[in-house]
Tab-separated table of C-alpha atoms in Angstrom:
chain	number	residue	atom	x	y	z
Y	1	UNK	CA	-27.494	-23.830	5.943
Y	2	UNK	CA	-25.078	-23.555	2.539
Y	3	UNK	CA	-26.537	-21.662	-0.203
Y	4	UNK	CA	-26.660	-22.796	-3.257
Y	5	UNK	CA	-27.323	-20.694	-6.231
Y	6	UNK	CA	-27.793	-16.692	-6.823
Y	7	UNK	CA	-24.873	-14.148	-7.489
Y	8	UNK	CA	-20.437	-15.508	-7.591
Y	9	UNK	CA	-17.977	-14.621	-5.291
Y	10	UNK	CA	-14.651	-14.499	-6.175
Y	11	UNK	CA	-13.028	-17.105	-7.872
Y	12	UNK	CA	-11.126	-19.864	-5.749
Y	13	UNK	CA	-7.112	-18.740	-7.205
Y	14	UNK	CA	-4.597	-21.568	-7.327
Y	15	UNK	CA	-3.341	-22.426	-3.915
Y	16	UNK	CA	0.625	-21.428	-4.041
Y	17	UNK	CA	1.582	-19.694	-0.850
Y	18	UNK	CA	5.508	-18.233	-0.136
Y	19	UNK	CA	5.056	-20.300	2.741
Y	20	UNK	CA	3.059	-23.165	3.643
Y	21	UNK	CA	3.964	-24.533	7.360
Y	22	UNK	CA	3.414	-21.942	9.310
Y	23	UNK	CA	0.971	-20.372	11.667
Y	24	UNK	CA	-1.163	-17.514	9.724
Y	25	UNK	CA	-2.749	-15.347	12.079
Y	26	UNK	CA	-4.488	-11.942	10.716
Y	27	UNK	CA	-2.092	-9.458	11.849
Y	28	UNK	CA	1.734	-8.798	12.545
Y	29	UNK	CA	0.708	-7.580	15.990
Y	30	UNK	CA	-1.239	-10.338	16.570
Y	31	UNK	CA	1.848	-12.813	15.682
Y	32	UNK	CA	3.555	-11.086	18.962
Y	33	UNK	CA	0.438	-11.351	21.002
Y	34	UNK	CA	0.055	-15.241	20.260
Y	35	UNK	CA	3.566	-15.496	21.080
Y	36	UNK	CA	3.355	-13.674	24.702
Y	37	UNK	CA	0.501	-16.207	24.895
Y	38	UNK	CA	2.013	-19.242	23.912
Y	39	UNK	CA	5.379	-18.906	25.792
Y	40	UNK	CA	3.611	-17.055	28.811
Y	41	UNK	CA	5.764	-13.540	28.415
Y	42	UNK	CA	6.010	-11.081	31.105
Y	43	UNK	CA	8.396	-8.830	30.023
Y	44	UNK	CA	9.524	-7.755	26.013
Y	45	UNK	CA	12.336	-4.919	25.232
Y	46	UNK	CA	11.461	-3.164	22.380
Y	47	UNK	CA	13.290	-0.901	20.100
Y	48	UNK	CA	13.435	2.521	20.550
Y	49	UNK	CA	13.095	2.707	16.577
Y	50	UNK	CA	9.454	1.038	15.946
Y	51	UNK	CA	6.154	1.870	15.194
Y	52	UNK	CA	3.814	2.572	18.834
Y	53	UNK	CA	1.436	-0.433	17.295
Y	54	UNK	CA	3.574	-2.329	19.022
Y	55	UNK	CA	3.573	-1.092	22.358
Y	56	UNK	CA	0.145	-0.194	21.938
Y	57	UNK	CA	-1.057	-3.556	21.851
Y	58	UNK	CA	1.147	-4.500	24.864
Y	59	UNK	CA	-1.070	-1.959	26.477
Y	60	UNK	CA	-3.850	-2.984	25.440
Y	61	UNK	CA	-3.454	-6.726	26.987
Y	62	UNK	CA	-1.545	-5.548	29.724
Y	63	UNK	CA	1.873	-6.804	28.878
Y	64	UNK	CA	4.894	-4.995	30.267
Y	65	UNK	CA	7.508	-3.549	27.700
Y	66	UNK	CA	10.549	-1.464	28.414
Y	67	UNK	CA	12.996	0.311	25.550
Y	68	UNK	CA	16.196	-0.399	23.994
Y	69	UNK	CA	18.583	1.250	21.470
Y	70	UNK	CA	19.995	0.233	18.880
Y	71	UNK	CA	23.678	0.936	16.559
Y	72	UNK	CA	24.100	2.307	13.101
Y	73	UNK	CA	24.272	-0.552	12.119
Y	74	UNK	CA	20.880	-1.427	13.524
Y	75	UNK	CA	21.975	-3.817	16.246
Y	76	UNK	CA	20.749	-3.502	19.446
Y	77	UNK	CA	22.467	-2.255	22.069
Y	78	UNK	CA	21.707	-4.065	25.703
Y	79	UNK	CA	23.287	-5.374	27.673
Y	80	UNK	CA	21.359	-7.135	30.750
Y	81	UNK	CA	20.702	-11.050	31.156
Y	82	UNK	CA	17.205	-12.340	30.109
Y	83	UNK	CA	14.809	-14.226	32.559
Y	84	UNK	CA	12.935	-16.914	31.446
Y	85	UNK	CA	9.909	-14.478	30.721
Y	86	UNK	CA	11.540	-12.291	29.165
Y	87	UNK	CA	11.604	-11.714	25.325
Y	88	UNK	CA	14.252	-9.034	23.147
Y	89	UNK	CA	12.071	-8.196	19.875
Y	90	UNK	CA	14.580	-7.767	17.285
Y	91	UNK	CA	13.511	-5.537	14.234
Y	92	UNK	CA	14.902	-6.662	11.074
Y	93	UNK	CA	15.085	-2.819	9.327
Y	94	UNK	CA	15.545	-3.187	5.452
Y	95	UNK	CA	16.435	-6.642	6.174
Y	96	UNK	CA	20.231	-6.047	6.913
Y	97	UNK	CA	20.073	-8.334	9.865
Y	98	UNK	CA	21.344	-10.962	8.152
Y	99	UNK	CA	21.024	-14.982	9.310
Y	100	UNK	CA	23.622	-15.348	10.600
Y	101	UNK	CA	23.943	-11.946	12.442
Y	102	UNK	CA	20.128	-13.468	14.189
Y	103	UNK	CA	22.307	-17.044	14.767
Y	104	UNK	CA	24.476	-14.995	16.946
Y	105	UNK	CA	22.088	-12.798	19.179
Y	106	UNK	CA	19.732	-16.012	19.550
Y	107	UNK	CA	23.415	-17.205	20.739
Y	108	UNK	CA	23.938	-14.136	22.993
Y	109	UNK	CA	20.878	-13.415	23.921
Y	110	UNK	CA	18.418	-16.737	23.630
Y	111	UNK	CA	14.909	-14.940	24.032
Y	112	UNK	CA	14.216	-13.293	21.230
Y	113	UNK	CA	11.931	-12.850	18.837
Y	114	UNK	CA	12.767	-10.838	15.441
Y	115	UNK	CA	9.953	-9.010	13.519
Y	116	UNK	CA	10.734	-9.625	9.792
Y	117	UNK	CA	7.709	-7.162	9.030
Y	118	UNK	CA	11.076	-5.515	6.295
Y	119	UNK	CA	11.863	-9.029	4.920
Y	120	UNK	CA	9.364	-11.004	3.886
Y	121	UNK	CA	11.755	-13.480	1.801
Y	122	UNK	CA	13.967	-13.793	4.682
Y	123	UNK	CA	13.579	-17.221	5.451
Y	124	UNK	CA	13.291	-17.789	9.087
Y	125	UNK	CA	16.330	-19.494	11.624
Y	126	UNK	CA	15.640	-22.227	13.520
Y	127	UNK	CA	14.333	-22.214	16.753
Y	128	UNK	CA	13.839	-18.411	16.735
Y	129	UNK	CA	10.321	-16.744	16.401
Y	130	UNK	CA	9.802	-15.107	13.563
Y	131	UNK	CA	7.269	-12.900	12.607
Y	132	UNK	CA	6.526	-11.777	8.733
Y	133	UNK	CA	3.725	-9.196	7.956
Y	134	UNK	CA	2.056	-9.827	4.439
Y	135	UNK	CA	0.703	-6.152	3.475
Y	136	UNK	CA	3.899	-4.382	3.603
Y	137	UNK	CA	4.596	-6.330	0.401
Y	138	UNK	CA	1.373	-7.168	-1.164
Y	139	UNK	CA	-1.910	-5.734	-1.812
Y	140	UNK	CA	-3.626	-6.877	1.020
Y	141	UNK	CA	-5.720	-5.553	3.782
Y	142	UNK	CA	-4.388	-7.688	6.692
Y	143	UNK	CA	-2.855	-10.196	6.773
Y	144	UNK	CA	0.524	-12.640	8.316
Y	145	UNK	CA	3.296	-15.819	9.212
Y	146	UNK	CA	4.484	-16.748	13.076
Y	147	UNK	CA	7.503	-19.255	12.362
Y	148	UNK	CA	7.503	-20.918	16.436
Y	149	UNK	CA	7.232	-24.415	17.633
Y	150	UNK	CA	5.316	-22.596	20.280
Y	151	UNK	CA	1.489	-23.583	20.389
Y	152	UNK	CA	-1.641	-21.319	21.369
Y	153	UNK	CA	-4.004	-23.600	23.097
Y	154	UNK	CA	-6.550	-21.406	22.360
Y	155	UNK	CA	-9.529	-21.879	19.673
Y	156	UNK	CA	-9.222	-18.994	17.604
Y	157	UNK	CA	-12.002	-17.591	15.265
Y	158	UNK	CA	-11.458	-17.248	11.212
Y	159	UNK	CA	-10.780	-13.490	10.399
Y	160	UNK	CA	-13.145	-11.627	7.932
Y	161	UNK	CA	-11.271	-9.546	5.555
Y	162	UNK	CA	-13.324	-7.990	2.694
Y	163	UNK	CA	-14.886	-5.125	4.256
Y	164	UNK	CA	-10.966	-3.949	5.035
Y	165	UNK	CA	-10.262	-4.145	0.656
Y	166	UNK	CA	-11.896	-0.883	-0.103
Y	167	UNK	CA	-8.656	1.154	-0.228
Y	168	UNK	CA	-7.235	-2.178	-1.780
Y	169	UNK	CA	-9.807	-2.082	-4.848
Y	170	UNK	CA	-9.585	1.292	-4.931
Y	171	UNK	CA	-6.263	1.968	-5.884
Y	172	UNK	CA	-6.320	-1.672	-8.379
Y	173	UNK	CA	-8.646	1.190	-10.114
Y	174	UNK	CA	-7.929	4.496	-9.333
Y	175	UNK	CA	-5.426	6.226	-7.609
Y	176	UNK	CA	-3.383	5.763	-3.899
Y	177	UNK	CA	-4.358	9.517	-2.942
Y	178	UNK	CA	-7.985	9.373	-3.733
Y	179	UNK	CA	-8.387	6.344	-1.291
Y	180	UNK	CA	-5.784	7.041	1.137
Y	181	UNK	CA	-8.797	7.721	3.684
Y	182	UNK	CA	-9.615	4.382	3.594
Y	183	UNK	CA	-5.927	2.845	3.912
Y	184	UNK	CA	-5.984	4.948	7.231
Y	185	UNK	CA	-9.037	3.719	8.162
Y	186	UNK	CA	-7.908	0.120	7.223
Y	187	UNK	CA	-5.237	0.703	9.884
Y	188	UNK	CA	-6.858	2.425	12.706
Y	189	UNK	CA	-9.583	-0.743	12.227
Y	190	UNK	CA	-6.512	-3.181	12.904
Y	191	UNK	CA	-5.129	-2.018	16.209
Y	192	UNK	CA	-7.425	-3.551	18.923
Y	193	UNK	CA	-8.400	-7.045	16.393
Y	194	UNK	CA	-8.259	-9.743	18.977
Y	195	UNK	CA	-6.351	-12.439	17.868
Y	196	UNK	CA	-7.364	-14.278	14.804
Y	197	UNK	CA	-6.877	-17.166	12.072
Y	198	UNK	CA	-5.714	-15.036	8.990
Y	199	UNK	CA	-9.234	-14.421	6.855
Y	200	UNK	CA	-9.701	-17.262	3.133
Y	201	UNK	CA	-9.410	-13.694	1.739
Y	202	UNK	CA	-6.462	-12.751	2.220
Y	203	UNK	CA	-5.169	-17.081	1.774
Y	204	UNK	CA	-6.973	-16.875	-1.772
Y	205	UNK	CA	-4.911	-13.742	-2.368
Y	206	UNK	CA	-1.621	-14.521	-0.647
Y	207	UNK	CA	-2.037	-17.976	-2.417
Y	208	UNK	CA	-2.245	-16.708	-6.104
Y	209	UNK	CA	0.803	-14.063	-6.357
Y	210	UNK	CA	4.033	-14.847	-8.803
Y	211	UNK	CA	6.304	-14.730	-5.732
Y	212	UNK	CA	9.287	-15.383	-8.356
Y	213	UNK	CA	8.252	-11.725	-10.456
Y	214	UNK	CA	8.145	-9.940	-7.197
Y	215	UNK	CA	11.445	-10.890	-6.074
Y	216	UNK	CA	12.554	-10.467	-9.284
Y	217	UNK	CA	11.706	-7.466	-9.935
Y	218	UNK	CA	12.271	-5.600	-6.608
Y	219	UNK	CA	15.493	-6.981	-6.613
Y	220	UNK	CA	15.775	-5.390	-9.919
Y	221	UNK	CA	14.775	-2.119	-8.845
Y	222	UNK	CA	16.954	-2.193	-5.608
Y	223	UNK	CA	20.060	-3.296	-7.660
Y	224	UNK	CA	19.242	-0.084	-9.817
Y	225	UNK	CA	18.974	2.467	-6.876
Y	226	UNK	CA	21.545	0.942	-5.528
Y	227	UNK	CA	24.178	1.564	-8.243
Y	228	UNK	CA	23.032	4.901	-8.451
Y	229	UNK	CA	23.497	6.193	-4.932
Y	230	UNK	CA	25.916	3.750	-2.806
Y	231	UNK	CA	28.343	6.700	-3.409
Y	232	UNK	CA	26.378	9.627	-1.516
Y	233	UNK	CA	24.432	7.140	0.880
Y	234	UNK	CA	25.141	7.429	4.391
Y	235	UNK	CA	24.306	3.950	5.094
Y	236	UNK	CA	26.209	1.087	4.435
Y	237	UNK	CA	23.426	-0.889	2.602
Y	238	UNK	CA	23.525	-4.564	2.170
Y	239	UNK	CA	21.618	-5.816	-1.366
Y	240	UNK	CA	18.591	-8.432	0.360
Y	241	UNK	CA	16.606	-11.513	-1.224
Y	242	UNK	CA	12.883	-9.554	-2.466
Y	243	UNK	CA	13.938	-6.514	-0.557
Y	244	UNK	CA	11.455	-3.916	1.287
Y	245	UNK	CA	12.434	-0.446	-0.055
Y	246	UNK	CA	15.964	0.874	-0.752
Y	247	UNK	CA	16.663	3.160	2.325
Y	248	UNK	CA	18.787	5.657	1.336
Y	249	UNK	CA	19.891	7.849	4.117
Y	250	UNK	CA	20.446	11.962	3.500
Y	251	UNK	CA	20.363	15.154	5.177
Y	252	UNK	CA	17.075	17.403	5.238
Y	253	UNK	CA	14.861	13.953	5.375
Y	254	UNK	CA	11.635	15.575	6.470
Y	255	UNK	CA	11.740	18.041	3.751
Y	256	UNK	CA	13.343	16.781	0.671
Y	257	UNK	CA	9.801	13.452	1.468
Y	258	UNK	CA	7.713	16.465	1.286
Y	259	UNK	CA	8.774	17.853	-2.481
Y	260	UNK	CA	8.806	14.335	-3.523
Y	261	UNK	CA	5.969	13.723	-2.599
Y	262	UNK	CA	4.376	16.979	-4.832
Y	263	UNK	CA	5.726	14.743	-7.467
Y	264	UNK	CA	3.595	11.877	-6.460
Y	265	UNK	CA	6.454	9.976	-5.146
Y	266	UNK	CA	5.557	8.277	-1.633
Y	267	UNK	CA	7.941	7.772	0.678
Y	268	UNK	CA	6.621	7.279	3.864
Y	269	UNK	CA	8.553	9.080	7.535
Y	270	UNK	CA	8.883	5.200	10.075
Y	271	UNK	CA	7.879	5.746	12.479
Y	272	UNK	CA	6.898	9.142	13.242
Y	273	UNK	CA	6.111	8.206	16.825
Y	274	UNK	CA	10.106	7.715	17.533
Y	275	UNK	CA	10.771	11.592	16.085
Y	276	UNK	CA	8.078	13.103	19.757
Y	277	UNK	CA	10.305	10.261	22.232
Y	278	UNK	CA	13.604	10.597	21.044
Y	279	UNK	CA	16.281	13.238	21.523
Y	280	UNK	CA	17.519	14.697	17.944
Y	281	UNK	CA	21.243	13.731	18.343
Y	282	UNK	CA	20.204	9.945	18.761
Y	283	UNK	CA	20.205	7.350	16.124
Y	284	UNK	CA	16.673	6.578	16.092
Y	285	UNK	CA	15.485	10.038	15.628
Y	286	UNK	CA	18.293	10.402	13.038
Y	287	UNK	CA	16.847	7.789	11.128
Y	288	UNK	CA	13.805	8.035	11.304
Y	289	UNK	CA	14.092	11.511	9.930
Y	290	UNK	CA	16.320	11.256	7.201
Y	291	UNK	CA	15.913	7.823	6.122
Y	292	UNK	CA	13.949	7.553	2.921
Y	293	UNK	CA	12.230	3.857	2.250
Y	294	UNK	CA	12.334	4.583	-1.560
Y	295	UNK	CA	9.771	2.511	-2.651
Y	296	UNK	CA	11.397	-0.425	-5.505
Y	297	UNK	CA	8.657	-3.166	-5.388
Y	298	UNK	CA	6.804	-5.342	-8.195
Y	299	UNK	CA	4.372	-2.375	-9.121
Y	300	UNK	CA	7.855	-0.384	-10.687
Y	301	UNK	CA	10.293	-0.993	-13.118
Y	302	UNK	CA	13.581	0.555	-14.422
Y	303	UNK	CA	12.230	2.973	-15.714
Y	304	UNK	CA	10.072	4.657	-12.723
Y	305	UNK	CA	13.341	4.447	-10.753
Y	306	UNK	CA	14.708	6.504	-12.920
Y	307	UNK	CA	12.348	8.854	-12.130
Y	308	UNK	CA	12.447	8.615	-8.649
Y	309	UNK	CA	16.665	8.849	-9.088
Y	310	UNK	CA	16.276	11.969	-11.456
Y	311	UNK	CA	13.691	13.910	-8.548
Y	312	UNK	CA	15.814	12.754	-6.009
Y	313	UNK	CA	19.252	14.663	-7.574
Y	314	UNK	CA	17.067	17.647	-8.662
Y	315	UNK	CA	15.895	18.106	-4.836
Y	316	UNK	CA	18.531	17.485	-3.348
Y	317	UNK	CA	20.667	19.800	-5.265
Y	318	UNK	CA	18.297	22.611	-3.618
Y	319	UNK	CA	19.954	21.480	0.097
Y	320	UNK	CA	23.589	21.118	-0.972
């Protein structure tokens, strides 16, 4: 029976999500699993330069996969022909793979899946399966969008997110360091979740975000960092729309991260598993170790970017 009366729940917020005509799911890795089931995929080729959460979900569901390398511009090095039930998984690193490039890759390989986890605001290419993760860009504990014409003929349960919100709410009122363990617990809890529909709580939050402000802030912060760092950045970076982070490649990246963390500037390693599985002279190893994804998101302003630049300059001088 419907409950009437009692204490209030979270208010129903405005309903203006950025994407309206996509499949709303609980996680990005489950968006991939949805595609595997809907398209009867039997084999997926993954880049070595990728979080092991993707291969883990394939392992858990007994899906075959193999790996390929990327070049210095993040483009797949892959020359074999794909069978009808084989797909190439392409990661849009830092939004550097434009839709024009994706169209070329689609023409070349036919069966592709594009991971826009780091390119939330990059619109999908028609007839290409595209995955978006929400928690990499916004203060939600889960959530993913899937752009596809493949329909999974299964009744999916709606997910629940309330118990995953401790680190999100905690950081809103406190410091990230105080809730880091809860953040890690949430990450672990997502690994073996079945495919579900996005929770009402996550949908409610995503519908109330000021996306224009988010995009404007990210663009401004990225451009400010780029203006100061492009001459020393080993990567040839193109500005993107509503960027994920500013990818700054410098030598001694692992040590520089540690020094930045001492100044409470947290720059993650994307992804540590790559360091264990690739040779030190590979593109994948060097990009994992030395690309610093500098935060430039909607929580910060130009003054914060100047703090990053100041500390980065001081620390980098130690390694010259």
